[in-house]
mmCIF file of C-alpha atoms in Angstrom:
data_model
loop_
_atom_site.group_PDB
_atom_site.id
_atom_site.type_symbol
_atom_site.label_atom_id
_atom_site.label_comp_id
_atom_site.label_asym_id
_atom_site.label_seq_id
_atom_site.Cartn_x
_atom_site.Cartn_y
_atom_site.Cartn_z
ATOM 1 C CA UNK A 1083 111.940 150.641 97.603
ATOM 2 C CA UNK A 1084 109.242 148.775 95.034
ATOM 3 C CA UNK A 1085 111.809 146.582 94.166
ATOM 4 C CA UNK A 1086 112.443 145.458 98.172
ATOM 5 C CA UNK A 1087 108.980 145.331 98.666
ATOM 6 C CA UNK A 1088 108.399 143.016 95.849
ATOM 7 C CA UNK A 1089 111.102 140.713 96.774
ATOM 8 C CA UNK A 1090 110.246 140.533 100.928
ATOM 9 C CA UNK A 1091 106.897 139.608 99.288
ATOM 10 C CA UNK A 1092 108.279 136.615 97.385
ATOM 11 C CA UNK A 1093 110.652 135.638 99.798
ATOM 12 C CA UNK A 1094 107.342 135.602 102.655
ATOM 13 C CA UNK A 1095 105.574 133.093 99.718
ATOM 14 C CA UNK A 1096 108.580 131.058 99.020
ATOM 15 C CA UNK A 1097 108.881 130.121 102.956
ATOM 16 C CA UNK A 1098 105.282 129.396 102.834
ATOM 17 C CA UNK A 1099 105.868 126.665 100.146
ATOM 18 C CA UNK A 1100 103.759 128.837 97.974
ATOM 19 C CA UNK A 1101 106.360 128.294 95.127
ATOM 20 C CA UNK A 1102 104.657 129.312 91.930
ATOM 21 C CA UNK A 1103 103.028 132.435 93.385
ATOM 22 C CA UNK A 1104 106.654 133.349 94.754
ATOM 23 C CA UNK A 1105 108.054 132.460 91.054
ATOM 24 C CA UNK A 1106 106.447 135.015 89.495
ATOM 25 C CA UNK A 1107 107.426 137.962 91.807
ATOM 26 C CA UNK A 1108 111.278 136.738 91.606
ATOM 27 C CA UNK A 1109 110.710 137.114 87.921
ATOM 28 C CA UNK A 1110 109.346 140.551 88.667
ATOM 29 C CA UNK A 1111 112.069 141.783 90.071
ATOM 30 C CA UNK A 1112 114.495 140.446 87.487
ATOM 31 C CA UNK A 1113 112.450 142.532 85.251
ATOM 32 C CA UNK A 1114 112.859 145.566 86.388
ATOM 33 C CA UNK A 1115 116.156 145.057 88.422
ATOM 34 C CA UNK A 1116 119.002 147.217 87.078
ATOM 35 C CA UNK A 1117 121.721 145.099 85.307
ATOM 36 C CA UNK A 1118 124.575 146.312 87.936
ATOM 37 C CA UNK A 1119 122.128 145.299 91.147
ATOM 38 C CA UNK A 1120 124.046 142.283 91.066
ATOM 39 C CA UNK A 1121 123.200 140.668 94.446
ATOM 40 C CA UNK A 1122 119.266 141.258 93.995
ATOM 41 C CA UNK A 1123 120.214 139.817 91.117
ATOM 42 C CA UNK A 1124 121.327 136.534 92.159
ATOM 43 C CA UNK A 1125 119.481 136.741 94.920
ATOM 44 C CA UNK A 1126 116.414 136.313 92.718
ATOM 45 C CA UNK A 1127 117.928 134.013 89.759
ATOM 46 C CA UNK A 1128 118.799 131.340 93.247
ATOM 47 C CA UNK A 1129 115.302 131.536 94.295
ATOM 48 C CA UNK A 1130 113.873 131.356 90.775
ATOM 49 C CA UNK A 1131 115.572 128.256 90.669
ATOM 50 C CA UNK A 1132 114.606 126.629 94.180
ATOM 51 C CA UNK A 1133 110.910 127.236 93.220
ATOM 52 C CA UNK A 1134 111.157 125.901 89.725
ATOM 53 C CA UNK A 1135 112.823 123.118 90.849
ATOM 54 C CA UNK A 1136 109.966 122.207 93.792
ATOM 55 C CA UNK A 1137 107.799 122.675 90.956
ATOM 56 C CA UNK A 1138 109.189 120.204 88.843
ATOM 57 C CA UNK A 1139 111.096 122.875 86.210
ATOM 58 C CA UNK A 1140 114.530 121.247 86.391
ATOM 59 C CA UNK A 1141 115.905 122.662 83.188
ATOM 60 C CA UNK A 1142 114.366 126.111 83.764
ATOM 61 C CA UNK A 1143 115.790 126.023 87.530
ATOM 62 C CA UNK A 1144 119.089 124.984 85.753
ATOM 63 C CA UNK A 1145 119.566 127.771 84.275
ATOM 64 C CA UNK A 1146 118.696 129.913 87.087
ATOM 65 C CA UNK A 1147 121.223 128.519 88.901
ATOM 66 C CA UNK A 1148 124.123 128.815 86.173
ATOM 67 C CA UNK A 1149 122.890 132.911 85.971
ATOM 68 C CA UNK A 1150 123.200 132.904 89.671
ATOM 69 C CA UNK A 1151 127.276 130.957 89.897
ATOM 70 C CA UNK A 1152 128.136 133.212 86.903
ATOM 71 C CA UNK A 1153 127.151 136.560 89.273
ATOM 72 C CA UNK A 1154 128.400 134.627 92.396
ATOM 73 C CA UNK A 1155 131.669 134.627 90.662
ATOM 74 C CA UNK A 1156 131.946 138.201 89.610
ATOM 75 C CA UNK A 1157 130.861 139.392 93.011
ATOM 76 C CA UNK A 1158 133.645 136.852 94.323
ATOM 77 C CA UNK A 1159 130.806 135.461 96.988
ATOM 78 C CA UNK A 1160 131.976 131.756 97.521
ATOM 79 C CA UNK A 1161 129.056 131.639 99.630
ATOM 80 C CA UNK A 1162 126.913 131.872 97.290
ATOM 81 C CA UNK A 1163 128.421 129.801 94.558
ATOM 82 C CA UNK A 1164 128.111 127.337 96.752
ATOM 83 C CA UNK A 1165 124.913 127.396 97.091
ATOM 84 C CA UNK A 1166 124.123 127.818 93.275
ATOM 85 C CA UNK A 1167 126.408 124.333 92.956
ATOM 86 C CA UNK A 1168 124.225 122.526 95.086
ATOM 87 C CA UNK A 1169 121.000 124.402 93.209
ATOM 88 C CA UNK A 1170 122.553 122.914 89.655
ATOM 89 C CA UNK A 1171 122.941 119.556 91.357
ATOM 90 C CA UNK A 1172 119.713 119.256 92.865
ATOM 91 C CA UNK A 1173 118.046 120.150 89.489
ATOM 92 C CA UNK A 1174 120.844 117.390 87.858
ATOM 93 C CA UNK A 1175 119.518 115.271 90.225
ATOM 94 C CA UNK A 1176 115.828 115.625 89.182
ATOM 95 C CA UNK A 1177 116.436 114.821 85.474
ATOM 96 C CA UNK A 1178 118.297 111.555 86.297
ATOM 97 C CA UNK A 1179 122.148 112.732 86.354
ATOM 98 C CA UNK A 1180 123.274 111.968 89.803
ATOM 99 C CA UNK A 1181 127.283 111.500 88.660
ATOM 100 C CA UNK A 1182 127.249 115.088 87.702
ATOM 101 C CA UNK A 1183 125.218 116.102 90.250
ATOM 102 C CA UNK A 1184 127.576 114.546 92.313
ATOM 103 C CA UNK A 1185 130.891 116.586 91.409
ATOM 104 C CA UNK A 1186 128.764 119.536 92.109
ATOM 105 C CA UNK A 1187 128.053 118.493 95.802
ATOM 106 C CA UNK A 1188 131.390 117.485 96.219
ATOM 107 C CA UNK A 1189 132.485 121.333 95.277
ATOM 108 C CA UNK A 1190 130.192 123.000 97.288
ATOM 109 C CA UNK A 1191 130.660 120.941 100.012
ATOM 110 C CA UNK A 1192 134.564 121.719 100.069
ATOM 111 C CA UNK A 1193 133.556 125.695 100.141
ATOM 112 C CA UNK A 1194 131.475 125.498 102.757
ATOM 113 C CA UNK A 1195 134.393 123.401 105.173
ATOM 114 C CA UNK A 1196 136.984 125.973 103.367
ATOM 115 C CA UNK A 1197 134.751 129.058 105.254
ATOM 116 C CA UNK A 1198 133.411 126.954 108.106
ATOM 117 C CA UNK A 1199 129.646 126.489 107.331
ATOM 118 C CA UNK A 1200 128.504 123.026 109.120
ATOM 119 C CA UNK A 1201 125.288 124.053 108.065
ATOM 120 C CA UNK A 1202 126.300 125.077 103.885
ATOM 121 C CA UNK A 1203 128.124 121.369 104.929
ATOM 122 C CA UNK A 1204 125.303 119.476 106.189
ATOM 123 C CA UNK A 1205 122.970 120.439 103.096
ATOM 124 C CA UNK A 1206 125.561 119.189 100.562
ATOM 125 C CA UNK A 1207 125.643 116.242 102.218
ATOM 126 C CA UNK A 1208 122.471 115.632 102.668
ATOM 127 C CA UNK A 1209 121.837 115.938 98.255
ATOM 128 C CA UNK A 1210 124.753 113.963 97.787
ATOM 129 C CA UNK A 1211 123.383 111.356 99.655
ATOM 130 C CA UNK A 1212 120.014 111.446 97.811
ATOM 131 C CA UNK A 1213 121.957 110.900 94.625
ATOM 132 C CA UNK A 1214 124.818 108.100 96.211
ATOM 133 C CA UNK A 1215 121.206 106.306 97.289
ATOM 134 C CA UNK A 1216 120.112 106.281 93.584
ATOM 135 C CA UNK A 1217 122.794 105.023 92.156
ATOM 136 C CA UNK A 1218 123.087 102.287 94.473
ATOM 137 C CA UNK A 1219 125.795 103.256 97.053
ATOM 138 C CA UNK A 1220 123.640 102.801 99.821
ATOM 139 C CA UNK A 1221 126.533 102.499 102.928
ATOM 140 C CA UNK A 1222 128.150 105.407 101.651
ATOM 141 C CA UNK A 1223 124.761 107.459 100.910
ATOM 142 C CA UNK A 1224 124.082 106.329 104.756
ATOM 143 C CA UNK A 1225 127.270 107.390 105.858
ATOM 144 C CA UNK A 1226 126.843 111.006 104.497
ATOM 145 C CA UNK A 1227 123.182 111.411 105.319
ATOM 146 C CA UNK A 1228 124.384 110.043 109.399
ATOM 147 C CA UNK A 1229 126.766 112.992 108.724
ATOM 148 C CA UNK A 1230 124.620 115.596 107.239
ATOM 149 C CA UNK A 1231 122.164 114.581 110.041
ATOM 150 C CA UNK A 1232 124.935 115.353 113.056
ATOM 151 C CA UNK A 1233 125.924 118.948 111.613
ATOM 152 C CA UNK A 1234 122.816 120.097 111.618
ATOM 153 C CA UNK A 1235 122.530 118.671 114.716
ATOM 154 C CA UNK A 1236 125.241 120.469 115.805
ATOM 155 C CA UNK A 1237 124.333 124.214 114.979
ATOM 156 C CA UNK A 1238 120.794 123.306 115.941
ATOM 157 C CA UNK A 1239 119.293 123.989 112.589
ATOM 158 C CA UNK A 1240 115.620 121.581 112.544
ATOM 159 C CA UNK A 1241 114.969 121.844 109.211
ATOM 160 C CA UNK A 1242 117.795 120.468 107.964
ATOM 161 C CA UNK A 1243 117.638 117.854 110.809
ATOM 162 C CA UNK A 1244 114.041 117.046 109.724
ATOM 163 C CA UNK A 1245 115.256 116.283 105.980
ATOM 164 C CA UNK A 1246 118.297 114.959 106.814
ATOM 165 C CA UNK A 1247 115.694 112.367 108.844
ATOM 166 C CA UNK A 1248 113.513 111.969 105.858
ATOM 167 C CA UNK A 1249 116.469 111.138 103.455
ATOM 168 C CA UNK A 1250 118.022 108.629 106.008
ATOM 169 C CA UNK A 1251 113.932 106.962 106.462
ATOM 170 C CA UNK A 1252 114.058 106.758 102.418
ATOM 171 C CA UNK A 1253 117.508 105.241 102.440
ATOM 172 C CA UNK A 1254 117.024 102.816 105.041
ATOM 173 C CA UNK A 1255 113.553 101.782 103.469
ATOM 174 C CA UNK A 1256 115.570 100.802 100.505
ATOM 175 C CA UNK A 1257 117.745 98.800 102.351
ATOM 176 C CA UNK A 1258 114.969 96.534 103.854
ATOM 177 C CA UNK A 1259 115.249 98.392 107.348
ATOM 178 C CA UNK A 1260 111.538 99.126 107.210
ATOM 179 C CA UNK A 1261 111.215 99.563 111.194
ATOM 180 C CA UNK A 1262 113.970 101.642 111.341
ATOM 181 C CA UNK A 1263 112.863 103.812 108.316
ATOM 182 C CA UNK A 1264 109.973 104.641 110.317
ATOM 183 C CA UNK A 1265 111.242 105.336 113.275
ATOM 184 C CA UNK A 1266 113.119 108.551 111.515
ATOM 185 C CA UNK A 1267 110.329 109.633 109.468
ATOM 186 C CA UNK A 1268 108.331 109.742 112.536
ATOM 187 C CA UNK A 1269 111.522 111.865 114.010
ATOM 188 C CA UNK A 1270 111.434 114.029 110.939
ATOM 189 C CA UNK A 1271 107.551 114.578 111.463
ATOM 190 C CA UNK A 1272 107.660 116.113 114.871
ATOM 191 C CA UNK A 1273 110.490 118.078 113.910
ATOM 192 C CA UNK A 1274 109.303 119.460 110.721
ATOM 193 C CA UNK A 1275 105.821 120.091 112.387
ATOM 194 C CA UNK A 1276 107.410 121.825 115.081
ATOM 195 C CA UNK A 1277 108.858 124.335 112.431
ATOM 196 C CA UNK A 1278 105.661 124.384 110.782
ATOM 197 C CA UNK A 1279 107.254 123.476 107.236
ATOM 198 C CA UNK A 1280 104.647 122.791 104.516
ATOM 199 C CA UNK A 1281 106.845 120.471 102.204
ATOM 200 C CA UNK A 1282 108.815 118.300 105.309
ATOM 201 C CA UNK A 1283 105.525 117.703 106.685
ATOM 202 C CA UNK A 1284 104.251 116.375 103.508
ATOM 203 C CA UNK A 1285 107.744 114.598 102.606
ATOM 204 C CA UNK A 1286 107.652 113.259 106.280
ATOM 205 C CA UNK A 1287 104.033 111.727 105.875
ATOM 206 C CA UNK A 1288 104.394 110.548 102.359
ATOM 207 C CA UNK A 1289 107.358 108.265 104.191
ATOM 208 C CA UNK A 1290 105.147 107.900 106.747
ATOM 209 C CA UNK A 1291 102.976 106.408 104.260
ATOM 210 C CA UNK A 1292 106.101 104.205 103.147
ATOM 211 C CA UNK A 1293 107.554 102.474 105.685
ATOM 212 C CA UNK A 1294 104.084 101.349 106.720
ATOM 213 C CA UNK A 1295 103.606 100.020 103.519
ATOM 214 C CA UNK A 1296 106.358 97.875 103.413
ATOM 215 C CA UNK A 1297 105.455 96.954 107.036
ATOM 216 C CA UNK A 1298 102.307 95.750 105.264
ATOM 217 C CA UNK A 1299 100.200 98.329 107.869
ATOM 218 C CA UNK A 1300 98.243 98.993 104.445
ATOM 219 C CA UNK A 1301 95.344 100.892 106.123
ATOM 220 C CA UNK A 1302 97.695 103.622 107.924
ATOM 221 C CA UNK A 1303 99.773 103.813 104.759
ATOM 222 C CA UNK A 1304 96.812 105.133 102.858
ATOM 223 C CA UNK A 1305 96.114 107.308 105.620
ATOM 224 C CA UNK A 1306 99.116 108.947 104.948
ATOM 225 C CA UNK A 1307 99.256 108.953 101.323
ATOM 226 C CA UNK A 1308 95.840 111.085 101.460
ATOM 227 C CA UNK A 1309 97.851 113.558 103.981
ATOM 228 C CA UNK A 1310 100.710 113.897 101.461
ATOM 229 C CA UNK A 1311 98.626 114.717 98.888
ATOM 230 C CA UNK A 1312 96.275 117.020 99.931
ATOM 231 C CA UNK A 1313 99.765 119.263 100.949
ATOM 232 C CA UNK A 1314 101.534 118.098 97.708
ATOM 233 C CA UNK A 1315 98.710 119.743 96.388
ATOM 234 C CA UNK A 1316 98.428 122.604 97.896
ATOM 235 C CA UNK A 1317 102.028 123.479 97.172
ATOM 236 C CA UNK A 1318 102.071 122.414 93.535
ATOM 237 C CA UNK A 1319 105.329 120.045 94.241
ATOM 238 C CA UNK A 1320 104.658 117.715 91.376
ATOM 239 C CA UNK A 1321 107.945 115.256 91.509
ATOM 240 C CA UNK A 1322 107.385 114.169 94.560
ATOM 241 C CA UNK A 1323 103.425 114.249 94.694
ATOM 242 C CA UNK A 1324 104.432 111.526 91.761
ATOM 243 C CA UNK A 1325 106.128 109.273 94.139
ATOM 244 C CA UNK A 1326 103.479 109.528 96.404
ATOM 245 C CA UNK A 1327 101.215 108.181 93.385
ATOM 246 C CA UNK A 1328 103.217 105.460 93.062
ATOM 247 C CA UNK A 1329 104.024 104.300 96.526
ATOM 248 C CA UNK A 1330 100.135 104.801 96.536
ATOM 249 C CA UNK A 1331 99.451 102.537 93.350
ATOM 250 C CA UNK A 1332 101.973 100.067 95.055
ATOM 251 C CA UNK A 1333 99.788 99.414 98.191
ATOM 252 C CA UNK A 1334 96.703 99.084 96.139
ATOM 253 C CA UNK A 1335 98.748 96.089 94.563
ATOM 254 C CA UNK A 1336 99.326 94.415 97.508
ATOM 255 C CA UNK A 1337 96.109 94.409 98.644
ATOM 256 C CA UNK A 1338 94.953 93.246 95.697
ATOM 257 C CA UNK A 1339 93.328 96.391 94.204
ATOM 258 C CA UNK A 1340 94.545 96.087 90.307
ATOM 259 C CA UNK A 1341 92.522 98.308 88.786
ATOM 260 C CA UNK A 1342 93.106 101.176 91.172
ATOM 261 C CA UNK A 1343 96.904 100.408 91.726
ATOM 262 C CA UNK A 1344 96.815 100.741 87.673
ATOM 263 C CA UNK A 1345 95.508 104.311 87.567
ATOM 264 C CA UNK A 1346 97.745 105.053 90.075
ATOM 265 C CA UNK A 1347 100.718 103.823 88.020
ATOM 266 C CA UNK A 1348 99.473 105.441 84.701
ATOM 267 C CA UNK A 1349 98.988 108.806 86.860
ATOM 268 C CA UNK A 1350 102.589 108.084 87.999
ATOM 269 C CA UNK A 1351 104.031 107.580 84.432
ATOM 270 C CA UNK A 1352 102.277 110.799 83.632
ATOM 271 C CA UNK A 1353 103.547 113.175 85.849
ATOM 272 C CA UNK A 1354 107.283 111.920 86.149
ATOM 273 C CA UNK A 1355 106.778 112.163 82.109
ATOM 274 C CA UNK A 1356 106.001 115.744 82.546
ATOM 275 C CA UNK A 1357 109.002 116.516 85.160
ATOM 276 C CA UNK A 1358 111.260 114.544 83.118
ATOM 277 C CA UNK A 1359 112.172 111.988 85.599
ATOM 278 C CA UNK A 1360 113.399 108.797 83.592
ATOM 279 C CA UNK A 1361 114.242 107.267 87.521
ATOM 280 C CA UNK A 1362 110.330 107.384 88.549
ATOM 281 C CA UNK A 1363 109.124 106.648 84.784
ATOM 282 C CA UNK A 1364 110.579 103.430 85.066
ATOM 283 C CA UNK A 1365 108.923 102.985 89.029
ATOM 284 C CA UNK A 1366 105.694 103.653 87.090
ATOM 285 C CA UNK A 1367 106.386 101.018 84.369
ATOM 286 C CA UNK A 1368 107.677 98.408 86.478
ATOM 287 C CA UNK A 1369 104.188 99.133 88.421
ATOM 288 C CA UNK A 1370 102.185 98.890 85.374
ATOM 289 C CA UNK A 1371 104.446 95.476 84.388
ATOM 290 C CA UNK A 1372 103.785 93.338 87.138
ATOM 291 C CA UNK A 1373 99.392 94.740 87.648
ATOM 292 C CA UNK A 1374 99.448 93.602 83.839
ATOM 293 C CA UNK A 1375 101.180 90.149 84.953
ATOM 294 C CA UNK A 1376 98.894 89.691 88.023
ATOM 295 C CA UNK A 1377 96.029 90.452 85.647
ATOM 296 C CA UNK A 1378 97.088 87.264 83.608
ATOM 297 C CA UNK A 1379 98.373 89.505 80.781
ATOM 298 C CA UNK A 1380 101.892 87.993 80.835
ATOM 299 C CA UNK A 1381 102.794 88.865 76.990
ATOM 300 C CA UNK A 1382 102.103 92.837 77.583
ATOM 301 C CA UNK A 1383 103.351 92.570 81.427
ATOM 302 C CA UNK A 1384 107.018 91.176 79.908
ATOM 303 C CA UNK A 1385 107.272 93.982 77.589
ATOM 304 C CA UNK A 1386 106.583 96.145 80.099
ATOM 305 C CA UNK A 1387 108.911 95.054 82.758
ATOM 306 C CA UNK A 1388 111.341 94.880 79.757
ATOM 307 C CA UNK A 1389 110.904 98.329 78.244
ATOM 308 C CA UNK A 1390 111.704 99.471 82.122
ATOM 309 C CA UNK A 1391 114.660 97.477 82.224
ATOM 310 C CA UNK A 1392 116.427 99.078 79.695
ATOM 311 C CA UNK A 1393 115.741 102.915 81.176
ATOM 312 C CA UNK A 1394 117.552 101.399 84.101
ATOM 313 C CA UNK A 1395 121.527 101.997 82.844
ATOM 314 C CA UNK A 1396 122.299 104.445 85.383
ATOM 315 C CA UNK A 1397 119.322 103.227 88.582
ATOM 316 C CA UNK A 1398 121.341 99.343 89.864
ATOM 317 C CA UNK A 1399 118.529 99.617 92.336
ATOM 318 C CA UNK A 1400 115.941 99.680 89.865
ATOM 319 C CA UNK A 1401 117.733 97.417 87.302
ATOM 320 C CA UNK A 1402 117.354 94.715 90.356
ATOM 321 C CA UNK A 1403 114.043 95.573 90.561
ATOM 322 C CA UNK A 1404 113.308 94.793 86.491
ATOM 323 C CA UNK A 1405 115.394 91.998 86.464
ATOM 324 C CA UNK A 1406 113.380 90.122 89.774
ATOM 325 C CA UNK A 1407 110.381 90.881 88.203
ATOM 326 C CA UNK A 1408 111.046 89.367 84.677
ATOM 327 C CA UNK A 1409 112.140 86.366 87.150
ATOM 328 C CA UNK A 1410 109.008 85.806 89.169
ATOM 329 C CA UNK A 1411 107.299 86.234 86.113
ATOM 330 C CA UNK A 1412 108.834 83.524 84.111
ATOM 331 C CA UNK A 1413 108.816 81.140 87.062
ATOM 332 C CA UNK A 1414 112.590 81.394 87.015
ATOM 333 C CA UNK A 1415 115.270 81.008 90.030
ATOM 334 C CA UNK A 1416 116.050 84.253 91.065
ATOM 335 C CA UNK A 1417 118.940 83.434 94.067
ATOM 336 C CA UNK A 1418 121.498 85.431 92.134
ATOM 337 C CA UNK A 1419 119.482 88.133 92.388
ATOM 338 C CA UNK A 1420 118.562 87.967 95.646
ATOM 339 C CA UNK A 1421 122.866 87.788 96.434
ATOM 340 C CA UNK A 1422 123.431 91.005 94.303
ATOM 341 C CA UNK A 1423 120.860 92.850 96.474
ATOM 342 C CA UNK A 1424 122.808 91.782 99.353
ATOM 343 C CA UNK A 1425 126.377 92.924 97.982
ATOM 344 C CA UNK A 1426 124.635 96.244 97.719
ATOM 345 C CA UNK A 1427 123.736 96.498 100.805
ATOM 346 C CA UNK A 1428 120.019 96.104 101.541
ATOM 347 C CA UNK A 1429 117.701 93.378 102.720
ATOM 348 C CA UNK A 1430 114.886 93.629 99.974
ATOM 349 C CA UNK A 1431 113.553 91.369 99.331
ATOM 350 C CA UNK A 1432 112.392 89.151 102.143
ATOM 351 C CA UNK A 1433 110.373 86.820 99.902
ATOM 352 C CA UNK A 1434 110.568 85.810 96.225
ATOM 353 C CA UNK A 1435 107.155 86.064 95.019
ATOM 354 C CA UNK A 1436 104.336 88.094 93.448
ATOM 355 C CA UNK A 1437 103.168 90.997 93.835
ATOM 356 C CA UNK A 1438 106.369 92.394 95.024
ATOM 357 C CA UNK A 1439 106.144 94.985 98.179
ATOM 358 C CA UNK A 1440 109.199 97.542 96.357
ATOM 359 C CA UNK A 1441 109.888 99.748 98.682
#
């Protein structure tokens, strides 16, 4: 009964976003846990992994997750392997390695039809899409997310309409839709408030914070920005308090704030060092590139924008993004650029010249 007690506790944190706290009482349990209580067992190596993961742990959560498919499978729960595949590739995804993170999605997703569970469906969809949008499939990334977005329409589930929402306002930010991108992060905010869900609400207004941005509605972006945070931080979720650092740092830019839009960037760098995220390390030095450039510090600027473009092997998008800057900067044409944006689908950018609003 200590044992059930402990894990209803962790289980009442974890749905509170209170992620480390919850961590440590999964851990708990595994401690003391009998080797043959298999499904408490995987049961608490999933969760382990969901809150290491919000937390930034993507190796550790790793892990957790294999534990948890290697029980799955000698339980013969599909279910739950199919949930541990999508665990593995959302911690894949976190380090940067979206084409194996991928093939995991893909699995899951086929369980999940196989026992009829739109809402096991909608999920995988929804993290493929996150990683088709990073490697620079955006139609197709739109196409799943549209999809993930009508399952859990269909089953009535909010939260997963809520992120479903917030992936498609990221994805269509990307691809120059900036109304648009609003419009469903302002969807996703209702919703997500509604449920009263710690993280949406913060992912909702740091894309809040976004999309008005690269409307150029600078004053309600920061707004927003300081409402992410302060929940970021209150959950510990450092990826993505990271890209609100940087989306941050970005707006100072435009508005010609250098010095402040240069801590931002160096905070940035910091914390995607720390979580391991080469995809937001090189946001952060592309950021700290073109401050040094608008500074008049073209020499360090170039190396800069240089030392991001070759982190940017598996990131097209971002490879664009190196490869503009290093343009503007030498006063070079950039129209082939501008035509390879196009062929991938997005809209960005509207004008060719510095600073550049990256959305």
């Amino acid at each position: 009964m200590e044992l059930k007690r402990i894990l209803q506790e962790a289980e009442e944190l974890r749905e509170r976003c209170r992620f480390s706290e919850a961590l440590s009482l999964y851990e708990r349990v595994l401690s003391l846990c009998p080797d043959d209580d298999l499904p408490d067992r995987l049961l608490c190596h999933l969760r382990a992994g969901d809150c290491l993961r919000m937390l930034g742990r993507f190796r550790e959560a790793l892990s957790h997750y294999e534990r948890a498919e290697e029980i799955s499978l000698k339980l013969e729960s599909d279910w739950d392997r199919a949930d541990a595949l999508v665990g593995k590739g959302l911690a894949l995804r976190g380090i940067g390695r979206h084409r194996e993170a991928l093939a995991y999605f893909d699995e899951a997703r086929s369980m999940y039809m196989t026992y009829g569970d739109p809402a096991g469906e909608s999920y995988a969809l929804w993290a493929a899409g996150g990683s088709l949008r990073a490697l620079g499939e955006l139609e197709r990334a739109q196409k799943f997310l549209e999809e993930a977005l009508s399952l859990a329409e269909e089953v009535d589930d909010l939260p997963a309409q809520g992120y479903s929402l917030c992936a498609l306002g990221g994805l269509l930010r990307v691809r120059g839709r900036y109304e648009e991108s609003l419009e469903k992060y302002l969807r996703a905010n209702e919703v997500l408030s509604e449920e009263g869900d710690t993280f949406g609400v913060a992912y909702s207004f740091c894309g809040i914070a976004n999309a008005n941005r690269t409307l150029e509605n600078y004053e309600l972006a920061f707004r927003y920005y300081e409402k992410a945070t302060e929940r970021y931080k209150e959950i510990g979720d450092k990826p993505s308090y990271a890209y609100t650092v940087w989306g941050r740092g970005t707006a100072h830019k435009m508005v010609g704030e250098l010095e402040r839009a240069e801590e931002d960037f160096s905070e940035a760098e910091v914390l995607f060092r720390e979580v391991d995220d080469l995809r937001g390390m090189v946001y952060a030095k592309l950021g700290l590139g073109e401050v040094a450039i608008l500074r008049g510090e073209r020499e360090s600027g170039v190396r800069l924008l240089r030392e991001a473009l070759e982190s940017t092997r598996e990131f097209p998008i971002e490879r664009l993004h190196a490869e503009l800057l290093l343009s503007l900067a030498g006063g070079r044409r950039a129209n082939a650029l501008v035509e390879e944006y196009r062929r991938m689908g997005t809209e960005f950018p509207r004008r060719l010249e510095l600073p550049l609003n990256i959305p």
